[in-house]
Tab-separated table of C-alpha atoms and ligand atoms in Angstrom:
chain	number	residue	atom	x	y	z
Y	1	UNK	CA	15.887	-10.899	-21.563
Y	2	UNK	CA	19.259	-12.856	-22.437
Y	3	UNK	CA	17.979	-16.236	-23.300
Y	4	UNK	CA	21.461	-17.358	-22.016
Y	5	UNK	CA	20.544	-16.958	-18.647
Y	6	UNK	CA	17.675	-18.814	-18.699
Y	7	UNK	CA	19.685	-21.667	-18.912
Y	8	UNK	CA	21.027	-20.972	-15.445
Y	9	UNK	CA	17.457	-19.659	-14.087
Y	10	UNK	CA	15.830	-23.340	-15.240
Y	11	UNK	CA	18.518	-24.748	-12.585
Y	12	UNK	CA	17.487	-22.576	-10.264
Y	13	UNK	CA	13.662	-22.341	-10.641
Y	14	UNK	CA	14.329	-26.655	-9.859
Y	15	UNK	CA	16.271	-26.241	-6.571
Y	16	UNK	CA	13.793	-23.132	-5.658
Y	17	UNK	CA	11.080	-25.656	-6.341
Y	18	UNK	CA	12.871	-28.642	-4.652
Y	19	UNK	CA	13.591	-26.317	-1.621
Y	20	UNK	CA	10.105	-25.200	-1.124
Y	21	UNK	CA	8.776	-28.512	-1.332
Y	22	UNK	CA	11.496	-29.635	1.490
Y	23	UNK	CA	10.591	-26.664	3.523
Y	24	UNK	CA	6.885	-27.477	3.503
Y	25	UNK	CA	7.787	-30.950	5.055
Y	26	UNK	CA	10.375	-29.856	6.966
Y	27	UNK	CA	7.426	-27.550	8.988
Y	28	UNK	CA	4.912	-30.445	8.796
Y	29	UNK	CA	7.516	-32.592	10.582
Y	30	UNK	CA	7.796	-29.470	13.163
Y	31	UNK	CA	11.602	-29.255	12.047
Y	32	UNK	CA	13.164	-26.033	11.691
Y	33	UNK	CA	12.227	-24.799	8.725
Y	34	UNK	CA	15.317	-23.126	5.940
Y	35	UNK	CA	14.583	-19.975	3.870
Y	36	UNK	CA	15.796	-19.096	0.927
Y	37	UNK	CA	18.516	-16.784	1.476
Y	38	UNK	CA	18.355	-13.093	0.717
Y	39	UNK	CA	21.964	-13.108	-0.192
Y	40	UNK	CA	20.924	-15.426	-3.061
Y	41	UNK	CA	17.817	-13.105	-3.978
Y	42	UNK	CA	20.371	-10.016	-4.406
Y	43	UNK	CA	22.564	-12.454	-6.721
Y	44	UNK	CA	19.876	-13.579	-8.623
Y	45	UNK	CA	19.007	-9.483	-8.954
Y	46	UNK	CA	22.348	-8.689	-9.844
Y	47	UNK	CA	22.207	-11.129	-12.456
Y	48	UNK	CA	18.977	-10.054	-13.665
Y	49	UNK	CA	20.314	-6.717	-13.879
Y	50	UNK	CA	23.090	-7.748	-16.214
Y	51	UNK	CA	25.734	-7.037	-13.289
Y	52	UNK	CA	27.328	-10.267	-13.600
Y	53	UNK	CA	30.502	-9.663	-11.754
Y	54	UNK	CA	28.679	-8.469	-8.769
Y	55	UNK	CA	26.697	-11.312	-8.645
Y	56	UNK	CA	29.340	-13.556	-8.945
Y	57	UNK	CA	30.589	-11.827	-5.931
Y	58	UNK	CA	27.544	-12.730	-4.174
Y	59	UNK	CA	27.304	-16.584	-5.705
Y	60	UNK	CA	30.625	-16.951	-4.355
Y	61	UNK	CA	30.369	-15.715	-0.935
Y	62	UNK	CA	27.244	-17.396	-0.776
Y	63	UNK	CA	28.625	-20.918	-1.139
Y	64	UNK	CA	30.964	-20.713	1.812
Y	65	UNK	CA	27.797	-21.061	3.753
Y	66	UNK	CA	25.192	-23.093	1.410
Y	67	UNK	CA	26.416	-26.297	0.000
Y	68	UNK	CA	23.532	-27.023	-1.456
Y	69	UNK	CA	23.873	-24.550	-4.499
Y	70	UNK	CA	26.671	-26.514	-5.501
Y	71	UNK	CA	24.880	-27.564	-8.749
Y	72	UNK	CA	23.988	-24.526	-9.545
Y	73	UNK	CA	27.287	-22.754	-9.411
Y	74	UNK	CA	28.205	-25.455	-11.853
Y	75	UNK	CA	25.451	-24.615	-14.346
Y	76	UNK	CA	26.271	-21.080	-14.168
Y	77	UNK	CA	29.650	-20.952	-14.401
Y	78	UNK	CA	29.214	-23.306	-17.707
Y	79	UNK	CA	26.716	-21.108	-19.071
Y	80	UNK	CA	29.518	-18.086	-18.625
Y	81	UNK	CA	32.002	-20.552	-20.774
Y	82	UNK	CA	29.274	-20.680	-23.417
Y	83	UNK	CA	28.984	-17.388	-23.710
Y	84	UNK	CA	32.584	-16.902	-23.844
Y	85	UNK	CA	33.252	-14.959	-20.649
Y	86	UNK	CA	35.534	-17.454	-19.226
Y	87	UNK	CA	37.341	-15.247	-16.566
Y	88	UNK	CA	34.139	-15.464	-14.721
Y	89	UNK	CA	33.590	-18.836	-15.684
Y	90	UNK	CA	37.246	-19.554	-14.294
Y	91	UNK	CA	36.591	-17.743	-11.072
Y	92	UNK	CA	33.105	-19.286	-10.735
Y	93	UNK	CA	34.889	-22.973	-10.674
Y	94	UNK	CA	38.477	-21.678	-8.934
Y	95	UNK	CA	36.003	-21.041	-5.920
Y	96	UNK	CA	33.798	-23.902	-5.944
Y	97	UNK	CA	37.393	-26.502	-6.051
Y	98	UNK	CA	38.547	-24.459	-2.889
Y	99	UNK	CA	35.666	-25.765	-0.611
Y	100	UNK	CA	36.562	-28.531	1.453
Y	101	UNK	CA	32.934	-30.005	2.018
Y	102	UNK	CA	32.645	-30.637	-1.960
Y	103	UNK	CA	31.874	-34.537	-2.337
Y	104	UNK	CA	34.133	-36.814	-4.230
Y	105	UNK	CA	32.329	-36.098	-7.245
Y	106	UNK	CA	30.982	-32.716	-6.685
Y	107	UNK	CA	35.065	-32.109	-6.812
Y	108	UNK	CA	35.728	-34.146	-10.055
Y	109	UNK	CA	32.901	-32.080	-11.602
Y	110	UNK	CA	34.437	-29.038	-10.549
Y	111	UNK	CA	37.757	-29.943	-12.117
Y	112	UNK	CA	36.196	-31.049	-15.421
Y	113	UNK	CA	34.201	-27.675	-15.507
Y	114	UNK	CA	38.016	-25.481	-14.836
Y	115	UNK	CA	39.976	-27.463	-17.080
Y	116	UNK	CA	37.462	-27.091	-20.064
Y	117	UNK	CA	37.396	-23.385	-19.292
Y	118	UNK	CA	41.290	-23.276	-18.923
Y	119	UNK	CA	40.652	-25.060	-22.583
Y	120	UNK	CA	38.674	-22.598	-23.913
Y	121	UNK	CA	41.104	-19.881	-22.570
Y	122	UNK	CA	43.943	-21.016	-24.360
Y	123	UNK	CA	46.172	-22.304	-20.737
Y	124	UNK	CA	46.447	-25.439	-22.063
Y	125	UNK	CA	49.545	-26.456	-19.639
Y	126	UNK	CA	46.965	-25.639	-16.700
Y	127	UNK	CA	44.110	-27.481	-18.705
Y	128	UNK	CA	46.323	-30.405	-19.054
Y	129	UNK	CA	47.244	-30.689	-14.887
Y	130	UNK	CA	43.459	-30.491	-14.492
Y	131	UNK	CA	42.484	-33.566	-16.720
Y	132	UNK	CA	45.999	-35.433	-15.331
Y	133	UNK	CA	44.105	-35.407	-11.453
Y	134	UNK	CA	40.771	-36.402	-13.488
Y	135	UNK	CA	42.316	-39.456	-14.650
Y	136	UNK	CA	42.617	-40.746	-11.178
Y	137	UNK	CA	38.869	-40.591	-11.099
Y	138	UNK	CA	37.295	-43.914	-12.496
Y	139	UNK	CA	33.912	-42.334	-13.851
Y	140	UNK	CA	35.846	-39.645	-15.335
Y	141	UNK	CA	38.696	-41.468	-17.109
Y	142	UNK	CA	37.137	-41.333	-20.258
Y	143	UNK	CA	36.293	-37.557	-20.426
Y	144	UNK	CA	39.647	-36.473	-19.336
Y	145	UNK	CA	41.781	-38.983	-21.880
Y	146	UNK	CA	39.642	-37.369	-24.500
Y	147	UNK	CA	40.347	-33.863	-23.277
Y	148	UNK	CA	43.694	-34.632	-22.804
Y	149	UNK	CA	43.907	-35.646	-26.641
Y	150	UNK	CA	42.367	-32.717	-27.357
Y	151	UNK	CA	45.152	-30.684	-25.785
Y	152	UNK	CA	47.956	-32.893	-27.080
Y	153	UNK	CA	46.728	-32.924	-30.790
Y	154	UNK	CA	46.820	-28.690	-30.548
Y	155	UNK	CA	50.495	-28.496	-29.370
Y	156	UNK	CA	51.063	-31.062	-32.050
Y	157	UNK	CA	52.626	-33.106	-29.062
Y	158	UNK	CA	52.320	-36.033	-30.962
Y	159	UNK	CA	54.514	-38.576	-28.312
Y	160	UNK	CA	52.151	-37.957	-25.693
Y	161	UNK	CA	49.092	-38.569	-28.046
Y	162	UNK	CA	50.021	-41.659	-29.162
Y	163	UNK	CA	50.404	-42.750	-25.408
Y	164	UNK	CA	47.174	-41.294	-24.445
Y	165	UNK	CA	45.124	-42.367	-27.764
Y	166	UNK	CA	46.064	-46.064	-26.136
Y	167	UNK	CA	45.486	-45.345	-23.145
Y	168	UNK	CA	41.916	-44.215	-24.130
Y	169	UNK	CA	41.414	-47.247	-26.539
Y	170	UNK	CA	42.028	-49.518	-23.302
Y	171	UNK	CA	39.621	-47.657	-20.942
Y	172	UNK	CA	36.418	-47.336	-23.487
Y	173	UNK	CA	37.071	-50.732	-26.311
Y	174	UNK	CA	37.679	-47.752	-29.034
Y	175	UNK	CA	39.276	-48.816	-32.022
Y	176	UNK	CA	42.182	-45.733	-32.284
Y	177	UNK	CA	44.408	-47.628	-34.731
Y	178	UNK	CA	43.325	-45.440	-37.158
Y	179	UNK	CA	44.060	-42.020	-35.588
Y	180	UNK	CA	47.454	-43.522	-33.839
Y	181	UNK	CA	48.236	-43.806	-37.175
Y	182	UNK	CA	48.323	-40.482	-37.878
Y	183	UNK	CA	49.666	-39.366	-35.395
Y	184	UNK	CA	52.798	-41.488	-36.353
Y	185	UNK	CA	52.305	-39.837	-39.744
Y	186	UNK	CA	52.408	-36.881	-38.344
Y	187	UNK	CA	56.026	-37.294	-36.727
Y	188	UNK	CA	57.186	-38.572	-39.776
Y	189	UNK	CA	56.394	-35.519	-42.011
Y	190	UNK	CA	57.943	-33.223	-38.894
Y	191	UNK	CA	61.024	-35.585	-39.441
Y	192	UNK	CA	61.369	-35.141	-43.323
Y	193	UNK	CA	60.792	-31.465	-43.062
Y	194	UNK	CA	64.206	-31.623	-40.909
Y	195	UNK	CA	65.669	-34.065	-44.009
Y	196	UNK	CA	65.938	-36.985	-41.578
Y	197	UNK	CA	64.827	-39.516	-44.304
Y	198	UNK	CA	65.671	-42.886	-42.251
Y	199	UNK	CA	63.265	-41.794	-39.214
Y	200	UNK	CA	60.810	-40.954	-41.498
Y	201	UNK	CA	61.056	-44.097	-42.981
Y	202	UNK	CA	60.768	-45.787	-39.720
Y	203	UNK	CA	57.711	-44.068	-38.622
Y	204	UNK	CA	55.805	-44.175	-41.484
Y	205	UNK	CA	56.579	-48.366	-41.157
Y	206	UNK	CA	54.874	-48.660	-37.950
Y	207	UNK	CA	51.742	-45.852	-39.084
Y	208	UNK	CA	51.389	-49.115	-41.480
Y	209	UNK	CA	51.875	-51.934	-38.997
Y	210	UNK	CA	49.403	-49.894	-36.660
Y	211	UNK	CA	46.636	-49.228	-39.655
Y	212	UNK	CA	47.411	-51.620	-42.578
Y	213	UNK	CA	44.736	-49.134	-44.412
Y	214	UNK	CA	46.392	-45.946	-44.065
Y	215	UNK	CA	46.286	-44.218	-47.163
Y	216	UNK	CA	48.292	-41.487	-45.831
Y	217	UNK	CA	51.294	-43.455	-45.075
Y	218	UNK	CA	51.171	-45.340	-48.590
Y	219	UNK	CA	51.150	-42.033	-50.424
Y	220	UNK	CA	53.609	-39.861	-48.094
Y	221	UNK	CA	55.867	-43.226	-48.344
Y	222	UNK	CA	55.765	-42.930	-51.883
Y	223	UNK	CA	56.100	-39.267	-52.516
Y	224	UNK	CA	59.031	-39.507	-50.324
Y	225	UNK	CA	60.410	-42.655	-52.366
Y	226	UNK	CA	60.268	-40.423	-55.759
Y	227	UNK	CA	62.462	-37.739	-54.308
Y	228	UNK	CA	64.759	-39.996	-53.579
Y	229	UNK	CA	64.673	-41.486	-57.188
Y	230	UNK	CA	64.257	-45.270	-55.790
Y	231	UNK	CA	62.623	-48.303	-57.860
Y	232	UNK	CA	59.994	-47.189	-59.559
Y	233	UNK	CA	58.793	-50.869	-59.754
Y	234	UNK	CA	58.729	-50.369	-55.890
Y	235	UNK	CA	56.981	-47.282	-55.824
Y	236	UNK	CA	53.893	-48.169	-57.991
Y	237	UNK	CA	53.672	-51.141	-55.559
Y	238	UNK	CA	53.006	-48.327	-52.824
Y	239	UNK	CA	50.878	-46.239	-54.720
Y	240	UNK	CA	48.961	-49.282	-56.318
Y	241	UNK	CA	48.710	-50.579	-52.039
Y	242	UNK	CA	46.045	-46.881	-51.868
Y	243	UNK	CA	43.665	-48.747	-54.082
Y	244	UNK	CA	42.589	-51.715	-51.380
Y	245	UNK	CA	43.334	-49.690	-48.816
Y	246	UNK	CA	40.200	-46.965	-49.766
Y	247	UNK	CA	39.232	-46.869	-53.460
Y	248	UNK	CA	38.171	-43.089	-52.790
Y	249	UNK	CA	41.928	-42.331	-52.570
Y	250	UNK	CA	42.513	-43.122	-56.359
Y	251	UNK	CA	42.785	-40.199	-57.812
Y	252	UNK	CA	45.407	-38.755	-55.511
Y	253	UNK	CA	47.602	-42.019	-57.093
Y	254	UNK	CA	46.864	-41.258	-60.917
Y	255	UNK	CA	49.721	-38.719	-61.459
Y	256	UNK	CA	52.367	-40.144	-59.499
Y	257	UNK	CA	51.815	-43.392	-61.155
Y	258	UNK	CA	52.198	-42.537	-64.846
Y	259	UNK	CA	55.121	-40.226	-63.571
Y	260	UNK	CA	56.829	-43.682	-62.787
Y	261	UNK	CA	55.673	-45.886	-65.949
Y	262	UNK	CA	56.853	-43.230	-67.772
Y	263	UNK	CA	60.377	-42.797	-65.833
Y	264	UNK	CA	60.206	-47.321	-66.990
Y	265	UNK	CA	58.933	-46.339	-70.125
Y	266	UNK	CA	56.206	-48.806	-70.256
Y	267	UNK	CA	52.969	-46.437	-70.526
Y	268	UNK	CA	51.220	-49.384	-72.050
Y	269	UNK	CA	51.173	-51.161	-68.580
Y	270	UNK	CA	49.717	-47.665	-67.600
Y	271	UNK	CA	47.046	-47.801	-69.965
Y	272	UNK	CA	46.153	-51.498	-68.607
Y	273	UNK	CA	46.341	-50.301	-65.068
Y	274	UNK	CA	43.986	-47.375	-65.676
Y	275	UNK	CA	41.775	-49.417	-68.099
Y	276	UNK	CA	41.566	-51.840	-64.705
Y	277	UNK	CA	40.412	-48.787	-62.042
Y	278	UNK	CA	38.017	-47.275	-64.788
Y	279	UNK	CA	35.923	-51.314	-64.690
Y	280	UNK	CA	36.468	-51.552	-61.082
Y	281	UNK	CA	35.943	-47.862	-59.553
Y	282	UNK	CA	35.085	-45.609	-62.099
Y	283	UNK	CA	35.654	-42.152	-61.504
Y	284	UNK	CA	36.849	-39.209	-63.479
Y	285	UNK	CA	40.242	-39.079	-62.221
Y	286	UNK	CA	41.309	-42.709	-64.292
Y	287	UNK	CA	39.002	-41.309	-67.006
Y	288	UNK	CA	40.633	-38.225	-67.901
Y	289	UNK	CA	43.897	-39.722	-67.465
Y	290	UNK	CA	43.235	-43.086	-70.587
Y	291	UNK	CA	41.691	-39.934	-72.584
Y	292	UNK	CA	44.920	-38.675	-72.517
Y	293	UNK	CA	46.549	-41.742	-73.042
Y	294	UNK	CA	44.293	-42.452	-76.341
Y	295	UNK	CA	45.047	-39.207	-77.269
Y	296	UNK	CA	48.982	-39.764	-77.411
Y	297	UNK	CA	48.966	-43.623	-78.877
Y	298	UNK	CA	45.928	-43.221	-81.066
Y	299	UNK	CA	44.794	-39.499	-82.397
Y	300	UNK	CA	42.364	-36.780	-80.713
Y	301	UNK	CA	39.371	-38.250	-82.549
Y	302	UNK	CA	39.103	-41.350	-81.038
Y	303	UNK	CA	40.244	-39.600	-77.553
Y	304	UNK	CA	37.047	-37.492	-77.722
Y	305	UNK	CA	34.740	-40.302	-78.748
Y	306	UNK	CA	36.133	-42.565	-76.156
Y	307	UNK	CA	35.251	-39.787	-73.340
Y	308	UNK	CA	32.046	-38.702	-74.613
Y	309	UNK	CA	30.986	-42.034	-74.292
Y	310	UNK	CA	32.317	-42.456	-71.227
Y	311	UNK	CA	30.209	-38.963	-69.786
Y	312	UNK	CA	27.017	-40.512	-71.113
Y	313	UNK	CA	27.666	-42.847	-67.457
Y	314	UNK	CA	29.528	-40.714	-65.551
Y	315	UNK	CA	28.532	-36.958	-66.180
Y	316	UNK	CA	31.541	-34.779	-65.458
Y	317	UNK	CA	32.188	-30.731	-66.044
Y	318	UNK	CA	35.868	-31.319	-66.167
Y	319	UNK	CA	35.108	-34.077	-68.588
Y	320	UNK	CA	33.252	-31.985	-70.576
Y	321	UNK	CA	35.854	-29.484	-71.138
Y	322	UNK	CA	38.615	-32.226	-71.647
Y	323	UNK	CA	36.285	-33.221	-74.564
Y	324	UNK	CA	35.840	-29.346	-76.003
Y	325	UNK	CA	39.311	-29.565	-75.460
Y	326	UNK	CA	40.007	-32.525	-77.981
Y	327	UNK	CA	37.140	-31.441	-80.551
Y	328	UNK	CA	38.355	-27.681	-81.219
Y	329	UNK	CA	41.182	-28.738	-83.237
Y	330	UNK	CA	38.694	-31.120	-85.603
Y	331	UNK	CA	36.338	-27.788	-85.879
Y	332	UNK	CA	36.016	-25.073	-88.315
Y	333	UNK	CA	37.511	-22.007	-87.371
Y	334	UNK	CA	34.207	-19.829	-87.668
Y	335	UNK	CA	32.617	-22.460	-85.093
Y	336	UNK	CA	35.210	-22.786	-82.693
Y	337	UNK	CA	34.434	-19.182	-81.003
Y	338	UNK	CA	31.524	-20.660	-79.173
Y	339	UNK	CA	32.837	-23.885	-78.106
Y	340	UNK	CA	35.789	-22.384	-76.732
Y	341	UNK	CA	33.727	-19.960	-74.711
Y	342	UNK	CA	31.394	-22.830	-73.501
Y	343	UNK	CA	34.909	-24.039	-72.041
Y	344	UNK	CA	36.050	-20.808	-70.345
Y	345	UNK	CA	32.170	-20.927	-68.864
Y	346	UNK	CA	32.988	-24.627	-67.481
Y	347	UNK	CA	37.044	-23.535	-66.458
Y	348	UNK	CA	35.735	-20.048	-64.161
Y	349	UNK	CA	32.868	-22.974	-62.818
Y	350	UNK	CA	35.275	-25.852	-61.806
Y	351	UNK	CA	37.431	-22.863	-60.176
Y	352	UNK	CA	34.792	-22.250	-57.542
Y	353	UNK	CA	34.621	-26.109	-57.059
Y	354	UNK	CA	36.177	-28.100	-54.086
Y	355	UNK	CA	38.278	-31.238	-54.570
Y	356	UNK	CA	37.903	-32.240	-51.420
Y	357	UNK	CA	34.996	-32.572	-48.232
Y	358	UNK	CA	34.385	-33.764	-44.960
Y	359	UNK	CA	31.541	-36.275	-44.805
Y	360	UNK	CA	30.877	-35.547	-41.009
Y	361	UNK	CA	30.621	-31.791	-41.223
Y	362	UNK	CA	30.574	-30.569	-45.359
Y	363	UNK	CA	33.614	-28.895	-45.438
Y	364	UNK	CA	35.320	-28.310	-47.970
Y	365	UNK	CA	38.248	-27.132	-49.670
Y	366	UNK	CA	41.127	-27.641	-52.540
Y	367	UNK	CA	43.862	-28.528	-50.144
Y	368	UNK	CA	43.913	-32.387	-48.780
Y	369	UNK	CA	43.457	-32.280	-44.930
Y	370	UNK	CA	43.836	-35.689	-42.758
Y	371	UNK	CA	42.129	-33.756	-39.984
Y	372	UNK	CA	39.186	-31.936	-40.919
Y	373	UNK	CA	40.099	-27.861	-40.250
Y	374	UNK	CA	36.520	-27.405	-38.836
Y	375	UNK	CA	35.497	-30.439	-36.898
Y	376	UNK	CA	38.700	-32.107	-36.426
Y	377	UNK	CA	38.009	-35.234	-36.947
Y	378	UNK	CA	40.670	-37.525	-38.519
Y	379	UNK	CA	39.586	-39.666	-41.925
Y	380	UNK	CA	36.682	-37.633	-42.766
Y	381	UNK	CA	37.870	-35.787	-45.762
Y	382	UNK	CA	37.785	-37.025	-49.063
Y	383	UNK	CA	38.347	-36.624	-52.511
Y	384	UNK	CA	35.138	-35.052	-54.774
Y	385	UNK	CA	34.546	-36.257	-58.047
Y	386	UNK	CA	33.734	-33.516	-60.294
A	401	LIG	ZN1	34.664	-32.015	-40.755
């Protein structure tokens, strides 16, 4: 049997038990006594039978005259969403909203249960009208802000987010800064795609006033500053900002920052700067980078020494083959063929590595996402040291 359905029968087997149990004092009291309907006995067959249509048929004309199954409409047609047939799910809940003896909340249930299944279908416009009524329901507020979210951060409607992530922070206490931010973030890249430098500008100002910490603003501010060949004094001051606002972030501001000393031509205030993360944060990012900085003031010797050291503390495959790298020179010929494959081993390994993963739900990637692709959530991506 389809374990699915069990999930509906459980319901079922309750009321069954529930009704019984009020039938048996219904006759002690001498009352009339209810049966269980046969109607509902040839749905349940139906069912059973894996005819689900049919017995939807039956569910459905069934409820016009037994309110009491209410509940169990509502677990059924929820179990149909989870199983992915939401047409029947849809007509399941379509039904149940057109009966006028539903209670206040029996009806705010209903709605909830059609607009996730409009969700699911893809109608998000109808989805969207659904959770809009819900919102005028104190006990479901919450739910349908977050749905509505939901819908808004799909169509990339990013105005109507913003109003709605505030709205939500209100009504629960939730700190949104940090995803308003984004969203402000996200405007601003949809203006710079369309070259309109000044209201990207703007909007990636208030992502900032919203979330001082926004490392996303910082380094789309400063990518965007480059292009348009501004200070470069100014521009390290953004980049530099990503290393308060989340340490993690530092290696996406290594190579945009010695791209600027070196437009200033003082690489030595480089070296300091990257001699500064190395002591603070560590990480192999800053390491590889004064390697290659010892390498061009002093020679390849002390470059290699200076990172084997360094891999003693902080093992590292990429290190590793920086290091090959800077030794094959300084080896005989006859004894390079092996070190130099020991490299290609390391370069095919690192290719199957991911720079970056989600901490809530492991995935990962090479591509920097500020929503996570598979559990879209907002922050939880990061930067792998390898
Ligand atoms: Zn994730």
């Amino acid at each position: 049997m389809d374990y699915g359905l069990l999930w509906f029968l459980l319901p079922l087997a309750a009321w069954s038990g529930w009704f019984a149990a009020r039938r048996g004092f219904a006759s002690q009291t001498g009352n009339h006594a209810r049966r269980l309907s046969p109607d509902y006995l040839r749905g349940l067959d139906y069912l059973l039978n894996e005819q689900p249509d049919k017995a939807i048929d039956v569910f459905i004309r069934l409820i016009d005259v037994d309110s009491d199954t209410v509940e169990t409409h509502l677990a059924l047609g929820a179990l149909y969403r989870r199983r992915g047939e939401v047409n029947r799910a849809i007509r399941i809940h379509q039904n149940l909203i057109k009966i006028s003896r539903l209670n206040s909340q029996q009806k705010a249930l209903a709605t909830l249960e059609l607009g996730l299944d409009y969700q699911r279908a893809g109608l998000l416009d109808r989805a969207e009208n659904l959770f809009q009524e819900l919102v005028q329901v104190p006990s479901y507020r919450g739910l349908a802000y977050r749905q509505l979210l939901d819908i808004y951060q799909q169509e990339q409607d990013w105005e109507k987010a913003i109003r709605t992530a505030w709205d939500l922070s209100k009504q629960s206490g939730d700190n949104l800064k940090p995803i308003i931010a984004h969203y402000y973030c996200e405007q601003a890249e949809a203006f710079q795609r369309k070259g309109n430098i000044e209201q990207t500008r703007r909007f990636l100002e208030t992502a900032l006033n919203i979330d001082p910490n926004c490392v996303r603003a910082s380094l789309t501010t400063g990518y965007l500053m480059l292009s348009q060949n501004e200070d470069f004094l100014e521009i390290i001051d953004v980049f530099q900002r990503v290393e308060k606002q989340n340490p993690l972030f530092i290696p996406e501001i290594i190579q945009p920052l010695e791209t600027c000393y070196q437009h200033l031509d003082q690489l030595n205030e480089f070296t300091a700067y990257l001699q500064h993360i190395l002591k603070d944060y560590g990480g192999i990012a800053p390491l590889l980078a004064l390697t290659q900085r010892i390498r061009e003031q002093k020679d390849e010797q002390q470059a290699a020494l200076f990172i084997i050291q360094q891999l003693q503390n902080t093992p590292s495959l990429k290190g590793l083959a920086h290091f090959i790298d800077l030794t094959l020179n300084q080896t005989k010929e006859t004894e390079q063929y092996p070190l130099s494959l020991v490299k290609e081993i390391i370069v095919k390994l690192l290719k199957t590595y991911p720079f970056y993963r989600c901490k809530e739900c492991g995935f990962s990637g090479k591509t920097l996402h500020w929503q996570c692709p598979s559990c879209k959530q907002w922050n939880t991506i990061l930067p792998l040291q390898n």
